[in-house]
Protein backbone atom coordinates (compact mmCIF):
# COMPACT_ATOMS: atom_id res chain seq x y z
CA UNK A 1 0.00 0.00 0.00
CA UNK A 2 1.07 3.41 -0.18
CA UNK A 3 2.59 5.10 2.58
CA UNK A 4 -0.70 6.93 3.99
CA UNK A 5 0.07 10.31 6.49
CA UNK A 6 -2.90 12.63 8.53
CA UNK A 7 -3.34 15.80 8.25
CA UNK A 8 -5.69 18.49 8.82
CA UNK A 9 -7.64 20.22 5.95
CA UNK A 10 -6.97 23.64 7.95
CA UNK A 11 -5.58 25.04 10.70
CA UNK A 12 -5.94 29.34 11.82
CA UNK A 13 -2.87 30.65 10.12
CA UNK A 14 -0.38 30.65 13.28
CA UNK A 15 -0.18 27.45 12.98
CA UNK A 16 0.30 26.73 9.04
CA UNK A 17 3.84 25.23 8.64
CA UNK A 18 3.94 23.90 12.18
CA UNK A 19 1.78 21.03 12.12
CA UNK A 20 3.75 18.06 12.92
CA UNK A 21 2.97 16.05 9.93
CA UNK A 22 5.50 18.53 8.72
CA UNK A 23 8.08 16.40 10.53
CA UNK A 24 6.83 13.06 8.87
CA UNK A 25 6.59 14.73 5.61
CA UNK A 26 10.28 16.01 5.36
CA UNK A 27 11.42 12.91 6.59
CA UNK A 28 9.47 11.19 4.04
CA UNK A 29 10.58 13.50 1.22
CA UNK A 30 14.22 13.11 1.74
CA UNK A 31 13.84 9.17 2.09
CA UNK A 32 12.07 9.57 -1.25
CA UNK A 33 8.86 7.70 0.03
CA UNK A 34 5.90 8.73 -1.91
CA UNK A 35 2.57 9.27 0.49
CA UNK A 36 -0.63 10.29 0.59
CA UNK A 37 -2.29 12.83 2.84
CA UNK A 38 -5.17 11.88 4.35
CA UNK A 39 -6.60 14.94 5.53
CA UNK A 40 -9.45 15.08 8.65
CA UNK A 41 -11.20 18.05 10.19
CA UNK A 42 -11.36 18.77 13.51
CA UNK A 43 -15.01 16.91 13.66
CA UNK A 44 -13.82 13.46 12.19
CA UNK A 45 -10.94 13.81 14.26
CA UNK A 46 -12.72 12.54 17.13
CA UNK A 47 -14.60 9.79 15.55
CA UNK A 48 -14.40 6.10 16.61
CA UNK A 49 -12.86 5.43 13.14
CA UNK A 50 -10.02 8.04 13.42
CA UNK A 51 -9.34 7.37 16.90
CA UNK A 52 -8.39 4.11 16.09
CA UNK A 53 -5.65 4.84 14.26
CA UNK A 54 -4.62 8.11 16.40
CA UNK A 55 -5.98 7.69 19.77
CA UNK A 56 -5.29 10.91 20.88
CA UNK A 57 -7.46 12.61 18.20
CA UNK A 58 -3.66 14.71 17.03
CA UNK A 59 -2.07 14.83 13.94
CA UNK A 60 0.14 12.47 12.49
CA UNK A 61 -1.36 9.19 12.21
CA UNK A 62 1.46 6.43 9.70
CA UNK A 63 1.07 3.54 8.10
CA UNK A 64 2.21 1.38 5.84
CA UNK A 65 2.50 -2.45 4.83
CA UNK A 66 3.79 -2.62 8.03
CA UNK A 67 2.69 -0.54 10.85
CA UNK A 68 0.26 1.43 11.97
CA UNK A 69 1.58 4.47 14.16
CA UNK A 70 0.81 7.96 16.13
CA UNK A 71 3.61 10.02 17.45
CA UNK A 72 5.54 12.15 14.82
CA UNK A 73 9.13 11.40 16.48
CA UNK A 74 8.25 7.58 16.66
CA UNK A 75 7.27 7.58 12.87
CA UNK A 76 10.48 9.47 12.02
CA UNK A 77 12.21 7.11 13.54
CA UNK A 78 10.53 4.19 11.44
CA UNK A 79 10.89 5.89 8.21
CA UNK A 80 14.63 6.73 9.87
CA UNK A 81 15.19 3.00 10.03
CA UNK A 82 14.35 1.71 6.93
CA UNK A 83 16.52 4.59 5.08
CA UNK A 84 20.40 6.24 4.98
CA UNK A 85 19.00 9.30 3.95
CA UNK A 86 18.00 10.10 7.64
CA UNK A 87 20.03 7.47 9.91
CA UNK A 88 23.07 4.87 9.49
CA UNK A 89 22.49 1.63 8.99
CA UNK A 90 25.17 0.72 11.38
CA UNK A 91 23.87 0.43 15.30
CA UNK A 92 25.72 2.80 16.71
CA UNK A 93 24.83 5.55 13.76
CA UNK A 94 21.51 4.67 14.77
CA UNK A 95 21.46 4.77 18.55
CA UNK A 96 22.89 8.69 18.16
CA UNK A 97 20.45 9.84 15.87
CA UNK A 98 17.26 8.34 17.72
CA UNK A 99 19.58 10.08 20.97
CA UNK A 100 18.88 13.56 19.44
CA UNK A 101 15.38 13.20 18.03
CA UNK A 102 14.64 12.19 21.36
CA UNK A 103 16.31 15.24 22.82
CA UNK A 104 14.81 17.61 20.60
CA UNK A 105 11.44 16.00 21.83
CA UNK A 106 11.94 15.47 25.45
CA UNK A 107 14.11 18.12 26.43
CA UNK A 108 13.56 20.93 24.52
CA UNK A 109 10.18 21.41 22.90
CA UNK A 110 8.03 21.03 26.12
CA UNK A 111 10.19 24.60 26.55
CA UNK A 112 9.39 25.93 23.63
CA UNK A 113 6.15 24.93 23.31
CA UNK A 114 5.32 26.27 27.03
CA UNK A 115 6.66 29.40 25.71
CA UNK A 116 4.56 29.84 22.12
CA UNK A 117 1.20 28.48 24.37
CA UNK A 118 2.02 31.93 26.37
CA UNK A 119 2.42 34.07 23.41
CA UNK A 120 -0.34 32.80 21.28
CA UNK A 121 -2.72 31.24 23.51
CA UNK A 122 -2.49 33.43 27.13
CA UNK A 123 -1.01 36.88 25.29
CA UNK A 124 -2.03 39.83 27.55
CA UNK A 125 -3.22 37.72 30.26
CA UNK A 126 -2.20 38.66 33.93
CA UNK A 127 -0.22 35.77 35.17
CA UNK A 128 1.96 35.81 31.91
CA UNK A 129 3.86 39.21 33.36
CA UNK A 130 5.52 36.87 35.88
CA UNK A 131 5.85 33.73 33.97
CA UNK A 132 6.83 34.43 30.60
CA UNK A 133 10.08 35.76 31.44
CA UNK A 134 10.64 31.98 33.25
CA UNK A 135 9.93 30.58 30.58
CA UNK A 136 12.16 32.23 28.34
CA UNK A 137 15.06 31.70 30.36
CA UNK A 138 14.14 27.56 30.70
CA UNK A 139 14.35 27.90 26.65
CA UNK A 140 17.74 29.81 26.82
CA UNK A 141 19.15 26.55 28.90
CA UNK A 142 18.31 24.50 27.14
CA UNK A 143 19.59 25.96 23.64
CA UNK A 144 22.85 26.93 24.93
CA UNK A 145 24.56 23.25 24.67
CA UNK A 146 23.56 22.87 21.20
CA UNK A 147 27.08 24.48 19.78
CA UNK A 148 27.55 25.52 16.57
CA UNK A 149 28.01 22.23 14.67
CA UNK A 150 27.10 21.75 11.26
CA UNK A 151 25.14 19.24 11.61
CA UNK A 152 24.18 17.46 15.19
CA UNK A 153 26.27 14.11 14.13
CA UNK A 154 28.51 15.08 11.14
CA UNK A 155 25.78 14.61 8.27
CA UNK A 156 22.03 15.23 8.11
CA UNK A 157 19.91 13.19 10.14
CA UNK A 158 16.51 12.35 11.14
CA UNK A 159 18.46 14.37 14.46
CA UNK A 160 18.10 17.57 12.76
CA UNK A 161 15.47 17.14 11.12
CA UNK A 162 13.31 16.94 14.17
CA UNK A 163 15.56 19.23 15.72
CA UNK A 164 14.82 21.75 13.08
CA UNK A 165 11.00 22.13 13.63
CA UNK A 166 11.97 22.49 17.36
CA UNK A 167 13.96 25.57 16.45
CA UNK A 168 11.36 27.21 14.17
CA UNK A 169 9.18 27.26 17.20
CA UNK A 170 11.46 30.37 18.72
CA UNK A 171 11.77 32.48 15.37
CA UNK A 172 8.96 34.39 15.36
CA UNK A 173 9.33 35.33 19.07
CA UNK A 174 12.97 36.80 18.31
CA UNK A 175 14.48 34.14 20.91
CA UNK A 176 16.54 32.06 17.92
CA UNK A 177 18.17 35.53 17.02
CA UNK A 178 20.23 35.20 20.14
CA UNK A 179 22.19 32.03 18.96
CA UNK A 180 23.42 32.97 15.35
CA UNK A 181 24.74 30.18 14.87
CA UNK A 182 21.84 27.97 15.59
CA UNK A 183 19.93 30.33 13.52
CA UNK A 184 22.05 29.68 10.84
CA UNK A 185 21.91 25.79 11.15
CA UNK A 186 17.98 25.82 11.22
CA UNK A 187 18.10 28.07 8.19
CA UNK A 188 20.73 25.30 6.46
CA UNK A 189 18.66 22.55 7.10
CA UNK A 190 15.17 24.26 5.97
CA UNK A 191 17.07 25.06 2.74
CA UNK A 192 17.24 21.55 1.68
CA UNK A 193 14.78 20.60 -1.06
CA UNK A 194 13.15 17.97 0.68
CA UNK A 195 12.06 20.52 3.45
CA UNK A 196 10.91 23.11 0.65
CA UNK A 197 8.24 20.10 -0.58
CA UNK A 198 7.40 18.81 2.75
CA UNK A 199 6.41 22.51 3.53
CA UNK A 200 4.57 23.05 0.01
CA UNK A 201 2.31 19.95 0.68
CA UNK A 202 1.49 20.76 4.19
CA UNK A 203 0.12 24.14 3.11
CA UNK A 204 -1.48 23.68 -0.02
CA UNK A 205 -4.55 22.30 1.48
CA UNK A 206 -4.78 24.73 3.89
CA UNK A 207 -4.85 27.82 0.88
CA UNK A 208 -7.81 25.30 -0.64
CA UNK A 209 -9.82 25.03 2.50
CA UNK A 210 -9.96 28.41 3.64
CA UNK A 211 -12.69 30.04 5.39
CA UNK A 212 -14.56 32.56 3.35
């Protein structure tokens, strides 16, 4: 069967180019796996049908001949496995690259993601004065030990590919500005092609499901 991703039909515009079937997409693209959206709304998202594939009523729902799986970083991580594109074959290869996917899940995008919920979700609300700037400073930790590698393991990797659409999370805030050089290596990795396409397809059904 063909490889077969969710996706919404639309999302309000702050969050077109986020939605984490972006993830699955790129990863996807540069493993050169061809897929089809299937898109839901946000009433057929909770159906019986859709929740047995997702159970948590999110976006991105996988499968294949294979597998049937939720949890962008976990279907990454399969498409990661079965290609060099986005992981070495070898064990070790491996074990590094799931190592920073997991990092870019687990200990840094509950920070950002804290951080964009107070900007976009809870702007101008009272108890925001005293938290945000908290929260900023948990995001600042945890970018500092990132460096200023090229790449997280030498090459690109399903690592920095996930690490990537962590990143993009802090650019419109102005927090990425403060580390250049990580600025610079999410800008080199969301030059690559496959990202360009990935992007393309996750917003073109957005543009023909608008609201009037």
């Amino acid at each position: 069967m063909t490889v077969q991703v969710s996706a919404f039909r639309w999302v309000p515009l702050f969050a077109q180019g986020y939605v984490r079937d972006l993830r699955v997409r790129w990863a996807l693209e540069e493993a050169g796996v061809p897929y089809e959206a299937v898109l839901i709304d946000f009433d057929t998202k909770n159906s019986q049908a859709y929740r047995s594939w997702q159970p948590f009523a999110q976006v991105p729902a996988y499968r294949d001949d294979e597998v049937q799986l939720f949890e962008s970083g976990a279907i990454v991580l399969h498409i990661a496995g079965r290609s060099e594109a986005l992981a070495p074959m070898e064990p070790k290869g491996r074990a590094r690259v799931t190592q920073w996917v997991i990092a870019a899940l687990n200990s840094i995008e509950p920070f950002t993601m804290e951080l964009a919920a107070i900007d976009i979700f809870h702007a101008g609300e009272a108890w925001t004065k005293e938290r945000r700037p908290q929260a900023e400073a948990m995001v600042v930790q945890r970018l500092e030990p990132l460096g200023d590698k090229e790449h997280l393991e030498g090459s690109f990797t399903a690592g920095d590919l996930v690490m990537t659409t962590v990143l993009r999370e802090v650019v419109e805030n102005g927090l990425l500005a403060r580390f250049p050089t990580l600025d610079v290596y999410r800008r080199r990795c969301e030059g690559r092609p496959a990202f360009g396409r990935a992007l393309e397809a996750q917003l073109l059904p957005f543009r023909a499901n608008a609201p009037n």
